PDB file of C-alpha atoms in Angstrom:
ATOM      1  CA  UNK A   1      76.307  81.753 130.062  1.00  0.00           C
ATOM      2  CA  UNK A   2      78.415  84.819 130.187  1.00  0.00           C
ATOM      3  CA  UNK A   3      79.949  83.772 133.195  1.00  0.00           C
ATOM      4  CA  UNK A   4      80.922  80.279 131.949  1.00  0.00           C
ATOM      5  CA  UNK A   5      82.683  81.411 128.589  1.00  0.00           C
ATOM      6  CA  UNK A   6      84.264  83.483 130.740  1.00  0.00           C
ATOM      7  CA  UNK A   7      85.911  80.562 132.799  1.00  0.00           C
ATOM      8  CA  UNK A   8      86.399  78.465 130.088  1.00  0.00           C
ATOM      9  CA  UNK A   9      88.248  81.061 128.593  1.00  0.00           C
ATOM     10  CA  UNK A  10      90.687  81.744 131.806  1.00  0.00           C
ATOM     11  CA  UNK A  11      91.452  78.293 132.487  1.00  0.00           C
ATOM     12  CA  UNK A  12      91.855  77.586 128.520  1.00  0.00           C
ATOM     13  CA  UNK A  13      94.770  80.364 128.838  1.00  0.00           C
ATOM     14  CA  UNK A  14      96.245  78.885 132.225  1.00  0.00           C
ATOM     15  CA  UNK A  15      96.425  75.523 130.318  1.00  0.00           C
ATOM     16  CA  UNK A  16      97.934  76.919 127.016  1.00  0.00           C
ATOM     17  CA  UNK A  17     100.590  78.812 129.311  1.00  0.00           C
ATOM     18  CA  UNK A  18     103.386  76.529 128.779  1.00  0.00           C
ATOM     19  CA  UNK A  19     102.925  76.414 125.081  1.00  0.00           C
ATOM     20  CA  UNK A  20     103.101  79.635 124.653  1.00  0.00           C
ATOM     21  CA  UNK A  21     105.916  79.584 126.621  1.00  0.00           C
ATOM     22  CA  UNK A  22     107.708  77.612 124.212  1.00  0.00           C
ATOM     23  CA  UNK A  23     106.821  79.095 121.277  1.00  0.00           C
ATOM     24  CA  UNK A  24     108.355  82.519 122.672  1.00  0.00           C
ATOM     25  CA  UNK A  25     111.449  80.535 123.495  1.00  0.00           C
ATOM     26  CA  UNK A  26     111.732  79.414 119.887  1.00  0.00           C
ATOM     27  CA  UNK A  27     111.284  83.052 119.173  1.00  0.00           C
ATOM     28  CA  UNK A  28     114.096  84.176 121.387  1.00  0.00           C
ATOM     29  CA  UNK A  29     116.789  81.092 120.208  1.00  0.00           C
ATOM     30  CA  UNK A  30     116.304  82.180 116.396  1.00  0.00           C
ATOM     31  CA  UNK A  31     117.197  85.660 117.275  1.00  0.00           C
ATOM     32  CA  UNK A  32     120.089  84.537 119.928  1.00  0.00           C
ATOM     33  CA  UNK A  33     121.640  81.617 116.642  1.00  0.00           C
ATOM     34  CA  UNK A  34     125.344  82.879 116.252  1.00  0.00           C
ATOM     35  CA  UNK A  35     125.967  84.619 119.609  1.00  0.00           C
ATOM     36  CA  UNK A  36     128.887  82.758 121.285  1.00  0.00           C
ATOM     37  CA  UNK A  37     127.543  81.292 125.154  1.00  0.00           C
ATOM     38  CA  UNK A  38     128.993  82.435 128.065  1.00  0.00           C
ATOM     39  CA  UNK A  39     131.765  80.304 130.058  1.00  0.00           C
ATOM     40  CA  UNK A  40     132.615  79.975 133.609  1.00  0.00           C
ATOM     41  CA  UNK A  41     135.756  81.134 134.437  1.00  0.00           C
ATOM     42  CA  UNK A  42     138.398  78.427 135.855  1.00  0.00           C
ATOM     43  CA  UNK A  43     138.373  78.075 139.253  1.00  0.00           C
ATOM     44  CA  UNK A  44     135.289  80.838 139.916  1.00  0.00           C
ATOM     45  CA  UNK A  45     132.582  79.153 142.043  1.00  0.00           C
ATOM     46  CA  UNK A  46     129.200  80.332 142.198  1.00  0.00           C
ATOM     47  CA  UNK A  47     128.237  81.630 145.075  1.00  0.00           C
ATOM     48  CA  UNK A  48     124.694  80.733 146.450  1.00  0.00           C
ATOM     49  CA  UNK A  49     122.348  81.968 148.414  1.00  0.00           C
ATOM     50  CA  UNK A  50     120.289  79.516 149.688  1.00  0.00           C
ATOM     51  CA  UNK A  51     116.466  80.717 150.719  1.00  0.00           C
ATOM     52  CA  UNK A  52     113.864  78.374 152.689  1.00  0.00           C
ATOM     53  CA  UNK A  53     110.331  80.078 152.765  1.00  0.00           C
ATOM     54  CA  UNK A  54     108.895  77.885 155.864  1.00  0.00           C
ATOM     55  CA  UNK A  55     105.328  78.404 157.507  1.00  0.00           C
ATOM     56  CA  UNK A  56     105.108  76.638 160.793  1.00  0.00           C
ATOM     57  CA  UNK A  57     107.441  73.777 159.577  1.00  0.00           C
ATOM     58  CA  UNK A  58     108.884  73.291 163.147  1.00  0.00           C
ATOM     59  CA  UNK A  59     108.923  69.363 162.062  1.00  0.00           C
ATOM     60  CA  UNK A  60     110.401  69.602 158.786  1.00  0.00           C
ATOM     61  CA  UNK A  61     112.885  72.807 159.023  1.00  0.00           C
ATOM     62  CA  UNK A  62     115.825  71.204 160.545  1.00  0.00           C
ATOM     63  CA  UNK A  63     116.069  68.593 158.263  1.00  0.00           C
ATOM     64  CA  UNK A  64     115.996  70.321 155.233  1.00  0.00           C
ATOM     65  CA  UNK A  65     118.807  73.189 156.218  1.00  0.00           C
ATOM     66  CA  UNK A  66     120.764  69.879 157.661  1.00  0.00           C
ATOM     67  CA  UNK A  67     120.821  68.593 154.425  1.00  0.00           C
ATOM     68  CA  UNK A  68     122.071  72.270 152.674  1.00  0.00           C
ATOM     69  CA  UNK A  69     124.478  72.415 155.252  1.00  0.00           C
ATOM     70  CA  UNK A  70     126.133  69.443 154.069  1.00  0.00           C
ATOM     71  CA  UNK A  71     126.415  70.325 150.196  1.00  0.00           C
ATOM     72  CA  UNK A  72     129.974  69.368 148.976  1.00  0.00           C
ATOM     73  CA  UNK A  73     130.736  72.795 147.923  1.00  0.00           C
ATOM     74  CA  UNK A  74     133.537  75.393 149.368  1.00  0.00           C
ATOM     75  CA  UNK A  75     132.305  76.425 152.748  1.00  0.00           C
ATOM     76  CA  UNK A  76     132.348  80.280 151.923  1.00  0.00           C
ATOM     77  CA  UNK A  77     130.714  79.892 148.346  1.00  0.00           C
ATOM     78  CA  UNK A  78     127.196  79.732 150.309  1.00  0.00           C
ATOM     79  CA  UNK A  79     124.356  80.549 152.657  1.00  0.00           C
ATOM     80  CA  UNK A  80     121.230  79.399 154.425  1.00  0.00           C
ATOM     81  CA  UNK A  81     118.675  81.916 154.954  1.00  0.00           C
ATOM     82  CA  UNK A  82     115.383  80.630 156.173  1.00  0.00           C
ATOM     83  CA  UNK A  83     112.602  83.270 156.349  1.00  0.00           C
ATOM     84  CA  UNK A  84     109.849  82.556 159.150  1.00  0.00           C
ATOM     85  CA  UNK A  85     106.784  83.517 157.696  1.00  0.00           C
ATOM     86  CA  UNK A  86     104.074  84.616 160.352  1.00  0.00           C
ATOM     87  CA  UNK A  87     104.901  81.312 162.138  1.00  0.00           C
ATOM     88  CA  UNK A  88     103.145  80.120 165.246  1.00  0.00           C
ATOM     89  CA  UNK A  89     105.929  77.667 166.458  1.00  0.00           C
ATOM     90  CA  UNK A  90     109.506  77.083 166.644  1.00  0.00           C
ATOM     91  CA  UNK A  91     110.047  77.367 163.003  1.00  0.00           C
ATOM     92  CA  UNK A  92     112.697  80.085 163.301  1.00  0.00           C
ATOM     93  CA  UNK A  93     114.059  79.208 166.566  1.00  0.00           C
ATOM     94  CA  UNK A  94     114.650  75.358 165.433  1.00  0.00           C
ATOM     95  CA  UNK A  95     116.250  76.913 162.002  1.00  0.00           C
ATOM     96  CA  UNK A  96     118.949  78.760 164.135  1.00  0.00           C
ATOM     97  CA  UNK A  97     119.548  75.579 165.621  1.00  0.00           C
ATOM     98  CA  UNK A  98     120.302  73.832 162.915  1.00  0.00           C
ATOM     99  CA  UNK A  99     122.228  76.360 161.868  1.00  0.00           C
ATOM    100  CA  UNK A 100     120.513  78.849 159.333  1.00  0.00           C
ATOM    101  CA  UNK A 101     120.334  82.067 159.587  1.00  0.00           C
ATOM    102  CA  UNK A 102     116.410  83.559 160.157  1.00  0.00           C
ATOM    103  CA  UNK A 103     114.628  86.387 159.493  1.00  0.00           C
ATOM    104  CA  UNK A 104     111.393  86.602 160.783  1.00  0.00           C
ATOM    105  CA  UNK A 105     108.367  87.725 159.122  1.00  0.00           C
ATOM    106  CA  UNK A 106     105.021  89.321 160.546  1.00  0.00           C
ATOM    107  CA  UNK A 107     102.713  90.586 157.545  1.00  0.00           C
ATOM    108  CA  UNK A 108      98.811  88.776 158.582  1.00  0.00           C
ATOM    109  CA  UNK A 109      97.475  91.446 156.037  1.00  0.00           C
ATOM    110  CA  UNK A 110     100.204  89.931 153.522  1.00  0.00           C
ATOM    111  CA  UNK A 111     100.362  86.528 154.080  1.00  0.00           C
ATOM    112  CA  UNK A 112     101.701  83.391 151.967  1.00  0.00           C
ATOM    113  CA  UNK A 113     105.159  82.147 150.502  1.00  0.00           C
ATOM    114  CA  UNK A 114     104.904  84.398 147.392  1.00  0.00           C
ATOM    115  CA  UNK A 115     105.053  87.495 149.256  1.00  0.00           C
ATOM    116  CA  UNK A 116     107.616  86.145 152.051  1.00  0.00           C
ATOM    117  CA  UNK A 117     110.387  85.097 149.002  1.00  0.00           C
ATOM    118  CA  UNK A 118     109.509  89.179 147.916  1.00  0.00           C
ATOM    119  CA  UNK A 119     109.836  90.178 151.859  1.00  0.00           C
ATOM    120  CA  UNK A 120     112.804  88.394 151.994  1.00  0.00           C
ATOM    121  CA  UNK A 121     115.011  89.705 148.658  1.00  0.00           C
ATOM    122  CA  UNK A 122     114.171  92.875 149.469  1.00  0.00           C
ATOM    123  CA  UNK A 123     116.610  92.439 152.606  1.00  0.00           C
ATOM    124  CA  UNK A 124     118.784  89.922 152.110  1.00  0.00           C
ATOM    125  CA  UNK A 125     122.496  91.085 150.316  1.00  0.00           C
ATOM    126  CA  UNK A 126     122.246  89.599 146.778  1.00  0.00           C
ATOM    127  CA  UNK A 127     124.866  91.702 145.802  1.00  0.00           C
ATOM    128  CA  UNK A 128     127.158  88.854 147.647  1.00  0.00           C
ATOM    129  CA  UNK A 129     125.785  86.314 145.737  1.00  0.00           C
ATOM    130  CA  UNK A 130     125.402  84.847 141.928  1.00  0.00           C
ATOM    131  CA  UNK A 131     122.358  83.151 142.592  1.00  0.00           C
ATOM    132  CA  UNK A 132     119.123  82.621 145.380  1.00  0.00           C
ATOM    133  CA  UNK A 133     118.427  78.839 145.316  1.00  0.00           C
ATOM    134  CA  UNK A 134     114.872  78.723 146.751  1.00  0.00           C
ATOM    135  CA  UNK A 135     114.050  75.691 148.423  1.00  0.00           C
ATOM    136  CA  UNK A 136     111.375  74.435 150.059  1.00  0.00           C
ATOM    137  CA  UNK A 137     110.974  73.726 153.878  1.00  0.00           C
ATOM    138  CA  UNK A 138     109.687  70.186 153.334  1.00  0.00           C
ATOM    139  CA  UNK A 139     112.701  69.120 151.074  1.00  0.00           C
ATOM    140  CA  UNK A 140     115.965  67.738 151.787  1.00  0.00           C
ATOM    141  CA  UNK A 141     119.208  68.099 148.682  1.00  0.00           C
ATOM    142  CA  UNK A 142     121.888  65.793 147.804  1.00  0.00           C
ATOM    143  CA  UNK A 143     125.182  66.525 148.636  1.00  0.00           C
ATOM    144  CA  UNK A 144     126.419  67.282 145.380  1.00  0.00           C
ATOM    145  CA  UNK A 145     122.833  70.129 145.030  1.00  0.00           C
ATOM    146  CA  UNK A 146     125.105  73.066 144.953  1.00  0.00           C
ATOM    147  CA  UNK A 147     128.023  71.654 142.872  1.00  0.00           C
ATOM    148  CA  UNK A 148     124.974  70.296 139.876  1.00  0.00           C
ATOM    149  CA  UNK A 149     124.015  73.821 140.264  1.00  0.00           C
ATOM    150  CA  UNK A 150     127.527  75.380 139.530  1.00  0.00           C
ATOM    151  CA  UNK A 151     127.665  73.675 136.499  1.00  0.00           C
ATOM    152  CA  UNK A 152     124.939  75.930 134.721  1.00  0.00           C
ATOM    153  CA  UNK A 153     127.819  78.916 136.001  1.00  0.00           C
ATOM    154  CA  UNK A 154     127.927  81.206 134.949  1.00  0.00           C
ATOM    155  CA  UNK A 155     124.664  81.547 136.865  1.00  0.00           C
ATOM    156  CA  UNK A 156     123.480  85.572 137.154  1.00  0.00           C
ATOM    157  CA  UNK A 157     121.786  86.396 134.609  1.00  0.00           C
ATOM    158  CA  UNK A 158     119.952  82.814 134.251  1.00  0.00           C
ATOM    159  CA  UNK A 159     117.496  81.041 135.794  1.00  0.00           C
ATOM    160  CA  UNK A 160     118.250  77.219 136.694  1.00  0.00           C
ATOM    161  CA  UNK A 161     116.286  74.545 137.620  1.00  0.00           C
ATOM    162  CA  UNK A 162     117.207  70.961 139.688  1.00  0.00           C
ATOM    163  CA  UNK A 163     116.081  67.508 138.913  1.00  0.00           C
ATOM    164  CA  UNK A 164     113.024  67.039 141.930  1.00  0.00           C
ATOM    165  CA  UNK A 165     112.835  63.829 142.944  1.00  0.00           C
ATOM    166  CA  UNK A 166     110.757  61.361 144.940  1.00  0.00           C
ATOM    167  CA  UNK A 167     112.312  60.494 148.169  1.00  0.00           C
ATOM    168  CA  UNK A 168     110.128  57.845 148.998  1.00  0.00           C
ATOM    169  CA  UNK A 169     109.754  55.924 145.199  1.00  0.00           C
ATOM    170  CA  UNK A 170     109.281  52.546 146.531  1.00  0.00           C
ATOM    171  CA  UNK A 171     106.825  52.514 149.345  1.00  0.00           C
ATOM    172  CA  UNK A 172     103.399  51.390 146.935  1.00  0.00           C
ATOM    173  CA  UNK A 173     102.609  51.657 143.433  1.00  0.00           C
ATOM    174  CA  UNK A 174     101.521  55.212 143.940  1.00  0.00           C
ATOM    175  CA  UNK A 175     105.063  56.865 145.149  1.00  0.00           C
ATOM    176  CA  UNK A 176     106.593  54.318 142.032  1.00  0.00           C
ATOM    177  CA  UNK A 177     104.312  56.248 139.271  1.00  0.00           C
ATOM    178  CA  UNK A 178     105.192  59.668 141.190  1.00  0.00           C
ATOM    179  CA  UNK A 179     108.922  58.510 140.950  1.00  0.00           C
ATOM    180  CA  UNK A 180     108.356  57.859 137.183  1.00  0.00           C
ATOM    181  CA  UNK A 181     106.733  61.043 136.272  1.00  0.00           C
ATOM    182  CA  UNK A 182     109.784  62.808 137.827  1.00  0.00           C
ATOM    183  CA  UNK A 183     112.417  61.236 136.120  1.00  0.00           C
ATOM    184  CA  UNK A 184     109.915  61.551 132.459  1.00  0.00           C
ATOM    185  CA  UNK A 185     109.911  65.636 133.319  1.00  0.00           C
ATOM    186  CA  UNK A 186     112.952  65.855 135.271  1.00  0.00           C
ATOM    187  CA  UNK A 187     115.517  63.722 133.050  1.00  0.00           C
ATOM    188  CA  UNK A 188     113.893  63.750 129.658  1.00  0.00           C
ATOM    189  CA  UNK A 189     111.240  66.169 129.056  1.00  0.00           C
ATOM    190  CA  UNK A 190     113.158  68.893 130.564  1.00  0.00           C
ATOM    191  CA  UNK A 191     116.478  67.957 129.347  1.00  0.00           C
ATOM    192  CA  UNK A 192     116.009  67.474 125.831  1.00  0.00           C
ATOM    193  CA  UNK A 193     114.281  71.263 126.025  1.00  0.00           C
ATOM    194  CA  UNK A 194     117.017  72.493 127.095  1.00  0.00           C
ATOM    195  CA  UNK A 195     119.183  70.822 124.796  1.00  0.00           C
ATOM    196  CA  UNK A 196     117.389  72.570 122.190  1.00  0.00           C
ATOM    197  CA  UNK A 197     117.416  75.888 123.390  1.00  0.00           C
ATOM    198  CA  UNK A 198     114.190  75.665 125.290  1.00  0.00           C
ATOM    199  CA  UNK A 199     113.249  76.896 128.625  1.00  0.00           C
ATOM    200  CA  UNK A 200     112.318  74.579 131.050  1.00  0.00           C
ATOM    201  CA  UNK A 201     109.017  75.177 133.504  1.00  0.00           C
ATOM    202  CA  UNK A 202     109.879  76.103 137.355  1.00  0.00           C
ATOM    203  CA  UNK A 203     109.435  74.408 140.906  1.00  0.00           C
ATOM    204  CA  UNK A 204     110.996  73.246 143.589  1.00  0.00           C
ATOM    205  CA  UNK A 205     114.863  74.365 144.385  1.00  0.00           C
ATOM    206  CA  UNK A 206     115.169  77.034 141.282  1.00  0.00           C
ATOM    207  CA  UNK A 207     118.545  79.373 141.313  1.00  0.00           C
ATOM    208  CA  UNK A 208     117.169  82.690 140.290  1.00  0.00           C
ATOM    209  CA  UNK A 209     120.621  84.696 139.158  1.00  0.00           C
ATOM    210  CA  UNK A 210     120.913  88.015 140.566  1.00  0.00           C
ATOM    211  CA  UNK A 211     121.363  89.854 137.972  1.00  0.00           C
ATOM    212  CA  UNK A 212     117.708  88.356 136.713  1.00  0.00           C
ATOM    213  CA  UNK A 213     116.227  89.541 140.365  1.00  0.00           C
ATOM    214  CA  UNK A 214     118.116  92.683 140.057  1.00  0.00           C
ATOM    215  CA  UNK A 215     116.079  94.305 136.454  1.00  0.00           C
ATOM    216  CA  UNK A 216     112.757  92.525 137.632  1.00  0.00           C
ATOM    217  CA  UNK A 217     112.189  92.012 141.457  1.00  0.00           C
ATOM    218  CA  UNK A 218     109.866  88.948 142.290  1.00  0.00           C
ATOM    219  CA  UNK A 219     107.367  89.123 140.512  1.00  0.00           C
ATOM    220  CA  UNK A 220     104.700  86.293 140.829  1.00  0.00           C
ATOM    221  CA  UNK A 221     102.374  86.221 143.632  1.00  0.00           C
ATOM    222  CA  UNK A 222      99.311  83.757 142.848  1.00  0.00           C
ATOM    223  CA  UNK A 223      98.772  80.294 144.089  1.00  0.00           C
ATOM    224  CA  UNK A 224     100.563  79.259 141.319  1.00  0.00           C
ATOM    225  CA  UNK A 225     103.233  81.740 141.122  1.00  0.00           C
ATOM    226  CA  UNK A 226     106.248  78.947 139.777  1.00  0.00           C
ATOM    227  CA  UNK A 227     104.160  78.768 136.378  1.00  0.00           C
ATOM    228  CA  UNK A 228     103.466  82.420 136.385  1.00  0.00           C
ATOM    229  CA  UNK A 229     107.145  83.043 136.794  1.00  0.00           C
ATOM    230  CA  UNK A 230     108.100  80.634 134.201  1.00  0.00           C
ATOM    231  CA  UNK A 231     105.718  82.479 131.918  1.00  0.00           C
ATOM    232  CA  UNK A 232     106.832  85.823 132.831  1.00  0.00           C
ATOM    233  CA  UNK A 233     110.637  85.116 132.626  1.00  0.00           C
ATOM    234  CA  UNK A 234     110.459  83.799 129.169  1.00  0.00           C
ATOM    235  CA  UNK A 235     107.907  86.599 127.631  1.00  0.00           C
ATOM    236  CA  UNK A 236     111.398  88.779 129.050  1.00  0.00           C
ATOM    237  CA  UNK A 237     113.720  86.307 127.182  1.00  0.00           C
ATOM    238  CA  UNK A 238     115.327  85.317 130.330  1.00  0.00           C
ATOM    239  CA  UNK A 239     116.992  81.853 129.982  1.00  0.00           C
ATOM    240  CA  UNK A 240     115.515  78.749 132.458  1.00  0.00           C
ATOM    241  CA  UNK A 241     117.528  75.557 132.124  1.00  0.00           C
ATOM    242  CA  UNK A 242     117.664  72.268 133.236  1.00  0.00           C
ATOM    243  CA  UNK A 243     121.022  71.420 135.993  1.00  0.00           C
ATOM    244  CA  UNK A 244     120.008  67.333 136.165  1.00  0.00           C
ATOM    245  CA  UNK A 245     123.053  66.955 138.196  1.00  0.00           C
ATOM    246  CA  UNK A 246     121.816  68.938 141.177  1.00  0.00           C
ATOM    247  CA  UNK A 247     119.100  66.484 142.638  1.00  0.00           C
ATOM    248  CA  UNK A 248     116.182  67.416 145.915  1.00  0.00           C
ATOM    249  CA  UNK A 249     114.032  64.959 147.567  1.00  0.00           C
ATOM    250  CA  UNK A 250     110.378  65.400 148.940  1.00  0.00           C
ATOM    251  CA  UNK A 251     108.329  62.950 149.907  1.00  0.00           C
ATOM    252  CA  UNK A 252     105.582  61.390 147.912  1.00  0.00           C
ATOM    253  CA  UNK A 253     101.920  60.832 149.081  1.00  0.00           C
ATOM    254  CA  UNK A 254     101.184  57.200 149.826  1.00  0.00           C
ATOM    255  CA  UNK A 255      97.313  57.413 148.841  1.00  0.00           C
ATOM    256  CA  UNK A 256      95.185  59.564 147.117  1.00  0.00           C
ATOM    257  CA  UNK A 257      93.227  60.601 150.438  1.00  0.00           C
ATOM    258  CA  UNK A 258      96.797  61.711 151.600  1.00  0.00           C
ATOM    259  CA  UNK A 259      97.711  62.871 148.116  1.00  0.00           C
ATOM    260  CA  UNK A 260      94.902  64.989 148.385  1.00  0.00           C
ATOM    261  CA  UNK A 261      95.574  66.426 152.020  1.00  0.00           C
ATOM    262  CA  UNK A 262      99.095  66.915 150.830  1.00  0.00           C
ATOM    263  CA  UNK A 263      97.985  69.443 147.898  1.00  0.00           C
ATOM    264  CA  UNK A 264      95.780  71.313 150.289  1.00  0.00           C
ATOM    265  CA  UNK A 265      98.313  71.876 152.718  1.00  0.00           C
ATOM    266  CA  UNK A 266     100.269  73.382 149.585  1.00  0.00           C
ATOM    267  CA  UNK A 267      98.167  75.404 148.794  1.00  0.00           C
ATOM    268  CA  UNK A 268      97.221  76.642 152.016  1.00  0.00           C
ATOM    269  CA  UNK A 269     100.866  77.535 152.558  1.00  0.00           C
ATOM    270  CA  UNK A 270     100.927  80.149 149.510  1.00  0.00           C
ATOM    271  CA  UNK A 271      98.043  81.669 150.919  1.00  0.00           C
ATOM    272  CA  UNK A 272      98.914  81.616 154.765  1.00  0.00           C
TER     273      UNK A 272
END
């Protein structure tokens, strides 16, 4: 019985999470009312340091840093970094190809994309950079990703979050509801909370400034660690926002058996 209330308890406080994430939010906007918002300055672009975590993704790499290398944004306001994490294939080699720049990683006592995005900070040059746009191996960007991004600018001491989308919406009923969840989050959900001041939960393609990675270094390492940095950036009263202009794709399960598969490999990859 002990050990039940117990896990009701934890999984009552993993579910309340993004309330109380809200309600510190509120907290922080009533003490920020009357401070005047930063502004980009004319002409300043953002520049972007774009990191792929990618485990084995030999089949999936190249077209996801294909897709970031064609971004409509000012060839020297950005870079691809892909970090190999204890890969068995041709992840890192097929990266280079495409024309990333890899770093490889070999930590079997360590393993899993939480600790690989830590690995990888720790070495790559943020100081060039206003922001590290991570983004995963199995996703491909628009071409206007980085310029939606820049419009958050100024972007170091923020956290920002892209619209994901469904890059398959109409294959079956399935990918269509998947589609319409995204856009419900993505479009209105997310953007009326930031319209009001609210931050916005993590995922997929977020642009951590560097100033933010530079007073806390990564810290969220469980399987779930875009929720636990959500919750742990706001409890610091660092600002996550919605950029609905800069749009990813990943590809939707086509059945639940798949669905299912899908979320397993997911997981796995955080852990492996």
């Amino acid at each position: 019985m002990t050990f039940l209330s117990g896990l009701a308890a934890a999984v009552a406080a993993i579910l309340l999470m993004p309330t109380v994430s809200d309600l510190i939010s509120v907290a922080k906007i009533l003490r920020r009312r009357g401070r005047a918002r930063g502004t980009p300055t004319p002409g300043d672009v953002p520049r972007l340091l774009f990191l792929v975590p990618a485990h084995n993704e030999e089949a999936l790499i190249v077209s996801c840093v294909e897709s970031l290398r064609r971004v409509r944004y000012p060839a020297d306001g950005f870079a691809i970094w892909v970090v190999a994490d204890n890969c068995s294939d041709r992840t890192a080699t097929m990266a280079r190809e495409a024309g990333a720049q890899c770093i490889e990683r070999r930590d079997p006592m360590r393993p899993g994309k939480p600790h690989a995005i830590a690995w990888a900070l720790e070495l790559l040059p943020l100081a060039d950079f206003d922001a590290v746009v991570i983004v995963d191996a199995d996703v491909v960007v628009d071409e206007a990703f980085a310029t939606g991004l820049a419009r958050a600018a100024p972007l170091r001491a923020k956290v920002v979050q892209p619209q994901n989308n469904v890059r398959n919406p109409f294959d079956n009923a399935l990918t269509r509801m998947a589609a319409v969840l995204s856009t419900a989050n993505h479009v209105l959900a997310f953007g009326l909370k930031t319209r009001a001041g609210l931050n916005v939960p993590l995922s997929a393609g977020m642009s951590l400034g560097t100033d933010v990675l530079t007073r806390q270094p990564w810290p969220a390492f469980s399987i779930g660690e875009d929720w636990e940095l959500y919750a742990l950036l706001t409890e610091q009263g660092v600002r996550t926002e919605s950029a609905p202009q800069a749009h990813l794709y990943a590809e939707e399960a086509r059945s639940l058996r798949q669905s299912a598969s899908q979320r397993h490999r997911w997981a796995a990859g955080k852990l492996v």
